[in-house]
Amino acid sequence: MPKLNATVIPLHPYYPINVEIVGYVANKWNTFELCGLFASGCTIIFSLTYLAVKRLRPQVSTSDLLTVLWFVLCGCIHLFFEGYFAYNFSRMGGMQDLFGQLWKEYSLSDSRYLTQDAFVLCMETITAVFWGPLSFVTAGLIATDHPLRYPFQTIVSLGQLYGDVLYYATSMFDHYILDLSYSRPEGAYFWGYFVFMNSFWIVIPLYLIGTSVAANWRAMAALNKMEKALKAGGANGSVKKAQ
């Protein structure tokens, strides 16, 4: 009797339920353990950054300090966590280190991270290569109150916003137009992981772009006023000499 050539799809908890995940191995750590480890990592990053900024610039404002904390966290997530995905995208299903298990936990809300999806690979690679290092540069410029802080803040925030909007849009297109859902039906995964966790890179970049535009507006208004005053002063001086 001839053997049937069939692809064996391993059992997994991801949606669509028939999607193939190469080399899938279930996580060793549960949701609470992984979320606790992630929160601990964020706490360490915030604590070290806080101490460094306070030592570098003791009179730093609260808004600047919070912005530095944000960009340092972004730098760590973009460069190391998302960079990890970009490097290991073809074998994510079997990864069992901390970052691998965190990605598999998050993928319960978006299985594209385990199926070598072209969009998320390109998006995460661009994020890791560009917005990761530039987030650290922006944090340093803000911490030292450098004049270039606002241009860099605008560039990085706009890049983050653009990537996140495309991320939502491609998933929603597949969901509503193609009737293809990548998230498990439980609300905690869709609303907690997919919507809430990603919304930070919508709300905060929008706010930072707004503050950058306002700061540039004030700077240009002050410069224009000064130039007009200098021109007026020069014209008055010429009139007096002529008299």
XYZ file of N, CA and C in Angstrom:
729
model
N 0.851 -1.190 0.000
C 0.000 0.000 0.000
C 0.890 1.246 0.000
N 0.726 2.157 -0.946
C 1.612 3.332 -1.026
C 1.436 4.246 0.163
N 2.552 4.871 0.543
C 2.510 5.816 1.661
C 1.985 7.167 1.177
N 1.192 7.805 2.013
C 0.655 9.115 1.689
C 1.645 10.195 2.103
N 1.911 11.132 1.207
C 2.771 12.260 1.538
C 1.922 13.358 2.171
N 2.094 13.553 3.445
C 1.297 14.555 4.156
C 2.177 15.321 5.115
N 1.886 16.584 5.247
C 2.611 17.423 6.191
C 1.942 17.330 7.550
N 2.713 16.947 8.537
C 2.168 16.818 9.875
C 2.263 18.170 10.572
N 1.117 18.695 10.942
C 1.069 19.983 11.622
C 1.010 19.742 13.122
N 2.026 20.191 13.872
C 2.033 19.931 15.312
C 0.902 20.669 16.017
N 0.440 20.094 17.107
C -0.601 20.737 17.893
C -0.025 21.968 18.584
N -0.786 23.054 18.575
C -0.349 24.297 19.206
C -1.586 25.124 19.548
N -1.444 26.142 20.385
C -2.606 26.935 20.811
C -2.883 28.177 19.965
N -2.238 28.311 18.814
C -2.311 29.555 18.059
C -3.402 29.517 16.994
N -3.841 30.733 16.623
C -4.877 30.887 15.589
C -4.258 31.500 14.335
N -4.741 31.094 13.153
C -5.745 30.066 12.865
C -5.274 28.698 13.348
N -6.210 27.857 13.728
C -5.840 26.596 14.375
C -5.110 25.644 13.435
N -5.241 25.857 12.126
C -4.579 24.965 11.175
C -3.261 25.524 10.654
N -2.810 26.647 11.220
C -1.571 27.250 10.741
C -0.376 26.378 11.133
N 0.578 26.271 10.230
C 1.760 25.454 10.500
C 2.845 26.289 11.164
N 3.361 25.792 12.289
C 4.452 26.448 13.003
C 5.611 25.464 13.065
N 6.643 25.759 12.316
C 7.771 24.836 12.172
C 8.501 24.663 13.498
N 8.702 23.412 13.900
C 9.496 23.098 15.087
C 8.898 23.563 16.390
N 7.580 23.711 16.464
C 6.951 24.271 17.665
C 7.211 23.414 18.905
N 7.599 24.110 19.988
C 7.767 23.503 21.308
C 7.048 24.399 22.312
N 6.235 23.816 23.168
C 5.475 24.594 24.151
C 6.413 25.271 25.146
N 6.013 26.442 25.635
C 6.801 27.173 26.629
C 6.933 26.389 27.931
N 8.069 26.568 28.583
C 8.283 25.964 29.908
C 7.716 26.848 30.998
N 7.766 28.163 30.795
C 7.263 29.115 31.790
C 5.839 29.522 31.444
N 5.024 29.757 32.462
C 3.642 30.148 32.218
C 3.523 31.661 32.038
N 2.309 32.107 31.786
C 2.064 33.521 31.501
C 2.507 34.430 32.641
N 2.165 34.066 33.872
C 2.505 34.910 35.020
C 4.012 35.007 35.220
N 4.711 33.908 35.031
C 6.163 33.918 35.180
C 6.815 34.791 34.105
N 6.350 34.665 32.865
C 6.924 35.445 31.777
C 6.629 36.938 31.937
N 5.390 37.270 32.315
C 5.041 38.678 32.522
C 5.825 39.259 33.698
N 6.041 38.449 34.734
C 6.820 38.897 35.884
C 8.267 39.164 35.516
N 8.848 38.296 34.682
C 10.225 38.488 34.242
C 10.350 39.721 33.350
N 9.362 39.916 32.488
C 9.386 41.101 31.623
C 9.270 42.379 32.449
N 8.359 42.386 33.417
C 8.187 43.558 34.286
C 9.450 43.824 35.094
N 10.117 42.765 35.548
C 11.361 42.924 36.303
C 12.450 43.540 35.438
N 12.518 43.101 34.185
C 13.500 43.678 33.269
C 13.254 45.162 33.035
N 11.976 45.530 32.867
C 11.635 46.946 32.678
C 11.998 47.761 33.912
N 11.770 47.189 35.089
C 12.088 47.884 36.336
C 13.583 48.141 36.457
N 14.384 47.162 36.086
C 15.845 47.322 36.131
C 16.285 48.415 35.159
N 15.731 48.393 33.940
C 16.077 49.408 32.938
C 15.717 50.801 33.436
N 14.517 50.951 33.986
C 14.076 52.252 34.494
C 14.960 52.725 35.652
N 15.299 51.815 36.548
C 16.085 52.190 37.728
C 17.481 52.656 37.336
N 18.149 51.899 36.467
C 19.497 52.266 36.050
C 19.493 53.577 35.265
N 18.490 53.742 34.407
C 18.392 54.976 33.622
C 18.126 56.175 34.522
N 17.243 56.008 35.483
C 16.921 57.088 36.428
C 18.173 57.556 37.165
N 18.952 56.608 37.675
C 20.167 56.953 38.420
C 21.182 57.645 37.514
N 21.321 57.152 36.281
C 22.296 57.745 35.360
C 21.912 59.177 34.984
N 20.633 59.410 34.703
C 20.192 60.745 34.304
C 20.311 61.719 35.470
N 19.927 61.284 36.665
C 20.010 62.151 37.840
C 21.453 62.528 38.151
N 22.365 61.625 37.879
C 23.777 61.935 38.117
C 24.315 62.872 37.034
N 23.876 62.674 35.791
C 24.341 63.499 34.685
C 23.735 64.891 34.715
N 22.448 64.969 35.081
C 21.739 66.251 35.059
C 20.799 66.303 36.264
N 21.323 66.682 37.425
C 20.553 66.628 38.674
C 19.252 67.426 38.646
N 19.212 68.525 37.920
C 18.022 69.382 37.890
C 17.100 69.072 36.716
N 17.188 67.872 36.177
C 16.357 67.502 35.042
C 14.883 67.599 35.414
N 14.064 68.090 34.477
C 12.629 68.206 34.730
C 11.977 66.826 34.707
N 10.821 66.741 35.318
C 10.108 65.461 35.354
C 9.733 65.001 33.960
N 9.301 65.935 33.114
C 8.905 65.558 31.751
C 10.092 65.038 30.948
N 11.244 65.682 31.086
C 12.437 65.204 30.382
C 12.874 63.844 30.910
N 12.799 63.664 32.216
C 13.197 62.391 32.810
C 12.297 61.262 32.305
N 11.010 61.493 32.286
C 10.077 60.468 31.806
C 10.310 60.169 30.330
N 10.635 61.188 29.556
C 10.884 60.987 28.129
C 12.156 60.177 27.905
N 13.187 60.468 28.706
C 14.421 59.674 28.618
C 14.142 58.215 28.974
N 13.389 57.984 30.044
C 13.036 56.620 30.436
C 12.310 55.908 29.301
N 11.411 56.605 28.647
C 10.652 56.026 27.537
C 11.571 55.610 26.397
N 12.471 56.506 26.000
C 13.321 56.196 24.856
C 14.363 55.126 25.175
N 14.841 55.073 26.397
C 15.770 54.002 26.759
C 15.049 52.656 26.734
N 13.822 52.616 27.256
C 13.045 51.378 27.195
C 12.786 50.985 25.747
N 12.436 51.968 24.917
C 12.224 51.690 23.493
C 13.490 51.143 22.858
N 14.625 51.749 23.171
C 15.880 51.286 22.614
C 16.161 49.837 22.962
N 15.928 49.480 24.215
C 16.158 48.101 24.651
C 15.200 47.128 23.966
N 13.922 47.511 23.881
C 12.938 46.630 23.249
C 13.200 46.514 21.750
N 13.411 47.657 21.099
C 13.627 47.629 19.647
C 14.901 46.876 19.270
N 16.002 47.243 19.896
C 17.297 46.698 19.483
C 17.482 45.247 19.911
N 17.185 44.941 21.157
C 17.483 43.607 21.681
C 16.313 42.621 21.512
N 15.109 43.029 21.927
C 13.973 42.114 21.874
C 13.472 41.913 20.442
N 13.232 43.023 19.739
C 12.777 42.901 18.357
C 13.915 42.473 17.438
N 15.139 42.888 17.760
C 16.280 42.410 17.006
C 16.454 40.912 17.137
N 16.157 40.378 18.325
C 16.191 38.927 18.550
C 15.226 38.230 17.600
N 14.020 38.778 17.479
C 13.044 38.169 16.571
C 13.542 38.198 15.132
N 14.048 39.361 14.690
C 14.509 39.480 13.311
C 15.616 38.471 13.003
N 16.469 38.213 13.975
C 17.579 37.274 13.776
C 17.106 35.825 13.798
N 16.104 35.522 14.621
C 15.671 34.132 14.817
C 14.309 33.824 14.193
N 13.831 34.670 13.274
C 12.451 34.542 12.796
C 12.133 33.166 12.215
N 13.100 32.511 11.615
C 12.825 31.234 10.947
C 12.719 30.056 11.911
N 13.099 30.260 13.166
C 13.061 29.162 14.134
C 12.373 29.558 15.441
N 11.486 30.533 15.381
C 10.858 31.043 16.596
C 10.019 29.983 17.317
N 9.413 29.082 16.566
C 8.543 28.081 17.191
C 9.235 27.205 18.206
N 10.532 26.988 18.045
C 11.246 26.094 18.953
C 12.138 26.793 19.954
N 12.159 28.137 19.964
C 13.040 28.865 20.866
C 12.541 28.769 22.306
N 13.466 28.433 23.225
C 13.075 28.216 24.617
C 13.822 29.108 25.611
N 14.607 30.068 25.117
C 15.214 31.018 26.049
C 14.165 32.066 26.422
N 14.533 33.033 27.260
C 13.552 33.984 27.768
C 12.875 34.770 26.648
N 13.673 35.348 25.748
C 13.080 36.136 24.671
C 12.209 35.271 23.760
N 12.667 34.053 23.495
C 11.889 33.156 22.649
C 10.541 32.827 23.261
N 10.523 32.551 24.553
C 9.258 32.228 25.218
C 8.363 33.464 25.334
N 8.973 34.638 25.525
C 8.173 35.863 25.550
C 7.503 36.097 24.199
N 8.229 35.869 23.115
C 7.634 36.031 21.795
C 6.525 35.017 21.563
N 6.707 33.795 22.018
C 5.659 32.788 21.837
C 4.434 33.116 22.676
N 4.652 33.722 23.840
C 3.521 34.162 24.666
C 2.773 35.282 23.960
N 3.512 36.278 23.458
C 2.857 37.377 22.755
C 2.148 36.890 21.492
N 2.718 35.888 20.839
C 2.154 35.392 19.583
C 0.774 34.768 19.750
N 0.352 34.540 20.980
C -1.026 34.089 21.194
C -2.010 35.155 20.717
N -1.545 36.400 20.632
C -2.379 37.488 20.122
C -2.080 37.798 18.661
N -0.997 37.250 18.133
C -0.633 37.495 16.732
C 0.323 36.398 16.268
N -0.235 35.363 15.674
C 0.569 34.193 15.310
C 1.517 34.456 14.153
N 1.439 35.630 13.532
C 2.338 35.935 12.412
C 3.804 35.893 12.840
N 4.047 36.077 14.129
C 5.431 36.055 14.616
C 6.027 34.656 14.638
N 5.200 33.657 14.444
C 5.704 32.276 14.446
C 5.599 31.623 13.075
N 5.123 32.352 12.080
C 4.891 31.754 10.765
C 5.732 32.390 9.672
N 6.792 33.091 10.040
C 7.697 33.712 9.075
C 6.951 34.667 8.143
N 6.031 35.439 8.719
C 5.262 36.407 7.952
C 6.187 37.511 7.438
N 6.045 37.869 6.162
C 6.951 38.831 5.534
C 6.817 40.224 6.137
N 5.576 40.655 6.411
C 5.403 42.008 6.918
C 6.033 42.186 8.291
N 5.709 41.300 9.247
C 6.238 41.502 10.596
C 7.754 41.357 10.611
N 8.303 40.506 9.744
C 9.762 40.386 9.680
C 10.383 41.693 9.205
N 9.867 42.265 8.117
C 10.416 43.518 7.599
C 10.221 44.657 8.589
N 9.033 44.729 9.176
C 8.734 45.801 10.119
C 9.629 45.724 11.358
N 9.781 44.537 11.915
C 10.605 44.382 13.116
C 12.083 44.580 12.808
N 12.525 44.197 11.635
C 13.932 44.389 11.260
C 14.252 45.876 11.128
N 13.386 46.619 10.446
C 13.581 48.063 10.319
C 13.570 48.724 11.691
N 12.639 48.305 12.535
C 12.543 48.865 13.883
C 13.820 48.619 14.676
N 14.328 47.386 14.605
C 15.531 47.044 15.359
C 16.761 47.791 14.853
N 16.907 47.866 13.537
C 18.112 48.457 12.940
C 18.139 49.980 13.078
N 16.988 50.612 12.886
C 16.955 52.080 12.891
C 16.460 52.666 14.212
N 15.260 52.299 14.629
C 14.659 52.965 15.793
C 15.284 52.510 17.104
N 15.896 51.337 17.130
C 16.584 50.903 18.347
C 17.762 51.803 18.695
N 18.791 51.868 17.829
C 19.928 52.741 18.124
C 19.542 54.213 18.244
N 18.633 54.675 17.374
C 18.249 56.089 17.414
C 17.471 56.435 18.687
N 16.812 55.457 19.280
C 16.137 55.702 20.562
C 17.159 56.017 21.649
N 18.271 55.290 21.658
C 19.322 55.567 22.633
C 19.963 56.934 22.369
N 20.179 57.265 21.089
C 20.737 58.573 20.750
C 19.806 59.680 21.220
N 18.513 59.503 20.971
C 17.526 60.511 21.378
C 17.493 60.659 22.893
N 17.558 59.553 23.615
C 17.583 59.614 25.081
C 18.787 60.397 25.575
N 19.950 60.179 24.937
C 21.151 60.910 25.329
C 21.039 62.402 25.037
N 20.444 62.744 23.904
C 20.278 64.154 23.552
C 19.332 64.857 24.525
N 18.275 64.165 24.936
C 17.332 64.761 25.895
C 17.984 64.888 27.269
N 18.726 63.864 27.668
C 19.368 63.880 28.985
C 20.362 65.028 29.111
N 21.000 65.395 28.001
C 21.976 66.490 28.024
C 21.385 67.810 27.535
N 20.085 67.806 27.228
C 19.376 69.000 26.748
C 20.041 69.573 25.510
N 20.407 68.701 24.584
C 21.073 69.099 23.343
C 20.057 69.730 22.389
N 20.463 70.712 21.586
C 19.539 71.357 20.642
C 18.913 70.400 19.626
N 19.566 69.274 19.344
C 19.030 68.325 18.368
C 17.997 67.365 18.959
N 17.678 67.535 20.222
C 16.768 66.591 20.870
C 15.405 66.528 20.182
N 14.858 67.673 19.806
C 13.508 67.686 19.227
C 13.456 67.117 17.813
N 14.417 67.427 16.930
C 14.401 66.767 15.625
C 14.492 65.240 15.727
N 15.387 64.746 16.587
C 15.526 63.301 16.740
C 14.277 62.697 17.387
N 13.710 63.404 18.355
C 12.491 62.936 19.003
C 11.359 62.801 17.987
N 11.273 63.749 17.068
C 10.242 63.714 16.033
C 10.463 62.555 15.071
N 11.702 62.380 14.618
C 12.024 61.331 13.645
C 11.710 59.948 14.209
N 12.202 59.665 15.414
C 11.997 58.343 16.007
C 10.523 58.105 16.312
N 9.851 59.098 16.861
C 8.438 58.945 17.214
C 7.582 58.724 15.971
N 7.885 59.445 14.890
C 7.132 59.268 13.654
C 7.365 57.874 13.071
N 8.606 57.383 13.153
C 8.894 56.032 12.693
C 8.141 54.987 13.499
N 8.109 55.150 14.820
C 7.378 54.219 15.673
C 5.885 54.250 15.356
N 5.343 55.453 15.208
C 3.916 55.606 14.920
C 3.560 54.968 13.580
N 4.357 55.222 12.572
C 4.108 54.685 11.240
C 4.123 53.151 11.260
N 5.124 52.579 11.921
C 5.219 51.124 11.990
C 4.049 50.502 12.724
N 3.624 51.137 13.812
C 2.530 50.581 14.611
C 1.198 50.689 13.873
N 0.997 51.795 13.170
C -0.237 51.949 12.390
C -0.313 50.879 11.301
N 0.792 50.635 10.600
C 0.813 49.586 9.591
C 0.591 48.208 10.215
N 1.153 48.014 11.387
C 0.989 46.737 12.082
C -0.485 46.466 12.384
N -1.162 47.462 12.933
C -2.598 47.325 13.191
C -3.374 47.158 11.884
N -3.041 47.985 10.888
C -3.812 48.012 9.653
C -3.755 46.683 8.907
N -2.571 46.085 8.810
C -2.458 44.812 8.085
C -3.228 43.706 8.783
N -3.180 43.689 10.119
C -3.918 42.674 10.866
C -5.424 42.875 10.736
N -5.873 44.129 10.833
C -7.300 44.414 10.724
C -7.823 44.134 9.322
N -6.999 44.395 8.300
C -7.395 44.083 6.923
C -7.641 42.585 6.779
N -6.706 41.788 7.261
C -6.870 40.333 7.173
C -8.093 39.866 7.958
N -8.331 40.513 9.099
C -9.437 40.092 9.963
C -10.794 40.426 9.349
N -10.967 41.677 8.899
C -12.278 42.125 8.442
C -12.529 41.877 6.955
N -11.473 41.878 6.144
C -11.644 41.688 4.703
C -11.465 40.232 4.296
N -10.442 39.589 4.844
C -10.148 38.206 4.467
C -10.686 37.183 5.462
N -11.302 37.670 6.538
C -11.852 36.794 7.581
C -10.781 35.846 8.131
N -9.590 36.413 8.364
C -8.462 35.641 8.869
C -7.974 36.278 10.163
N -8.121 35.572 11.263
C -7.728 36.121 12.567
C -6.474 35.431 13.073
N -5.532 36.240 13.577
C -4.283 35.706 14.101
C -4.281 35.612 15.625
N -5.324 36.103 16.247
C -5.371 36.135 17.713
C -6.334 35.097 18.251
N -5.990 34.538 19.399
C -6.926 33.647 20.079
C -8.173 34.447 20.474
N -9.308 33.782 20.665
C -10.560 34.509 20.929
C -10.664 35.127 22.317
N -9.813 34.696 23.268
C -9.894 35.259 24.613
C -9.551 36.749 24.589
N -10.342 37.543 25.303
C -10.149 38.988 25.319
C -8.797 39.423 25.842
N -8.232 38.651 26.773
C -6.940 39.028 27.362
C -5.848 39.098 26.303
N -5.929 38.245 25.298
C -4.901 38.242 24.260
C -5.116 39.370 23.259
N -6.351 39.519 22.770
C -6.593 40.571 21.789
C -6.528 41.955 22.405
N -7.292 42.177 23.479
C -7.345 43.512 24.097
C -6.135 43.791 24.977
N -5.610 42.761 25.631
C -4.475 42.961 26.527
C -3.146 43.054 25.796
N -2.839 42.044 24.988
C -1.557 42.006 24.282
C -1.586 42.859 23.010
N -2.506 42.508 22.106
C -2.497 43.122 20.780
C -2.855 44.610 20.819
N -3.933 44.958 21.498
C -4.401 46.347 21.503
C -3.664 47.190 22.542
N -3.729 46.780 23.811
C -3.201 47.622 24.887
C -1.689 47.790 24.809
N -0.957 46.691 24.697
C 0.500 46.781 24.732
C 1.055 47.559 23.542
N 0.431 47.435 22.382
C 0.907 48.169 21.213
C 0.438 49.616 21.192
N -0.626 49.914 21.948
C -1.162 51.283 21.937
C -0.180 52.297 22.508
N 0.777 51.852 23.329
C 1.788 52.775 23.853
C 2.555 53.448 22.718
N 2.791 52.677 21.618
C 3.556 53.217 20.490
C 2.670 53.970 19.507
N 1.425 54.218 19.907
C 0.540 55.138 19.203
C 0.396 56.420 20.008
N 0.016 56.260 21.273
C -0.315 57.405 22.127
C 0.927 58.237 22.453
N 1.989 57.596 22.942
C 3.177 58.340 23.373
C 3.893 59.011 22.203
N 4.141 58.328 21.071
C 4.751 59.040 19.941
C 3.922 60.223 19.459
N 2.581 60.104 19.443
C 1.743 61.232 19.049
C 1.970 62.423 19.983
N 2.029 62.145 21.287
C 2.274 63.206 22.260
C 3.649 63.832 22.056
N 4.668 63.009 21.844
C 6.030 63.515 21.686
C 6.189 64.303 20.387
N 5.522 63.880 19.331
C 5.544 64.646 18.088
C 4.901 66.005 18.316
N 3.795 66.016 19.069
C 3.128 67.277 19.378
C 4.008 68.220 20.170
N 4.715 67.702 21.190
C 5.598 68.557 21.987
C 6.786 69.049 21.159
N 7.261 68.220 20.242
C 8.372 68.636 19.375
C 7.945 69.751 18.438
N 6.764 69.605 17.850
C 6.257 70.647 16.955
C 6.063 71.957 17.716
N 5.520 71.865 18.924
C 5.312 73.062 19.737
C 6.637 73.733 20.087
N 7.645 72.940 20.448
C 8.957 73.494 20.795
C 9.612 74.150 19.585
N 9.521 73.496 18.422
C 10.087 74.080 17.202
C 9.349 75.356 16.810
N 8.045 75.367 17.008
C 7.241 76.549 16.718
C 7.710 77.736 17.574
N 7.865 77.481 18.877
C 8.310 78.551 19.779
C 9.702 79.041 19.401
N 10.582 78.101 19.065
C 11.949 78.479 18.710
C 11.980 79.324 17.443
N 11.218 78.897 16.426
C 11.204 79.649 15.170
C 10.527 81.001 15.341
N 9.482 81.071 16.169
C 8.815 82.354 16.428
C 9.769 83.326 17.115
N 10.541 82.825 18.097
C 11.510 83.669 18.797
C 12.617 84.117 17.847
N 13.060 83.217 16.958
C 14.111 83.562 15.999
C 13.625 84.617 15.012
N 12.399 84.430 14.510
C 11.842 85.412 13.571
C 11.692 86.777 14.233
N 11.259 86.782 15.483
C 11.097 88.035 16.218
C 12.444 88.730 16.403
N 13.472 87.940 16.703
C 14.806 88.504 16.896
C 15.353 89.072 15.583
N 15.137 88.346 14.477
C 15.613 88.816 13.187
C 14.923 90.118 12.788
N 13.622 90.214 13.044
C 12.894 91.445 12.739
C 13.408 92.606 13.581
N 13.703 92.310 14.865
C 14.224 93.351 15.744
C 15.596 93.826 15.279
N 16.450 92.892 14.835
C 17.778 93.250 14.348
C 17.693 94.074 13.062
N 16.773 93.680 12.173
C 16.607 94.425 10.935
C 16.092 95.833 11.213
N 15.130 95.896 12.148
C 14.591 97.208 12.510
C 15.668 98.087 13.135
N 16.497 97.493 13.993
C 17.593 98.227 14.619
C 18.607 98.690 13.588
N 18.913 97.833 12.614
C 19.847 98.204 11.567
C 19.319 99.328 10.700
N 18.024 99.292 10.398
C 17.411 100.341 9.583
C 17.422 101.677 10.310
N 17.126 101.659 11.599
C 17.138 102.897 12.406
C 18.540 103.482 12.476
N 19.544 102.588 12.599
C 20.926 103.065 12.649
C 21.340 103.728 11.355
N 20.895 103.162 10.218
C 21.229 103.749 8.923
C 20.589 105.114 8.751
N 19.339 105.279 9.244
C 18.642 106.558 9.149
C 19.366 107.625 9.962
N 19.808 107.248 11.164
C 20.511 108.215 12.024
C 21.820 108.666 11.393
N 22.552 107.713 10.755
C 23.817 108.083 10.121
C 23.564 109.037 8.955
N 22.471 108.772 8.209
C 22.163 109.626 7.072
C 21.822 111.042 7.507
N 21.207 111.175 8.684
C 20.857 112.508 9.213
C 22.114 113.222 9.685
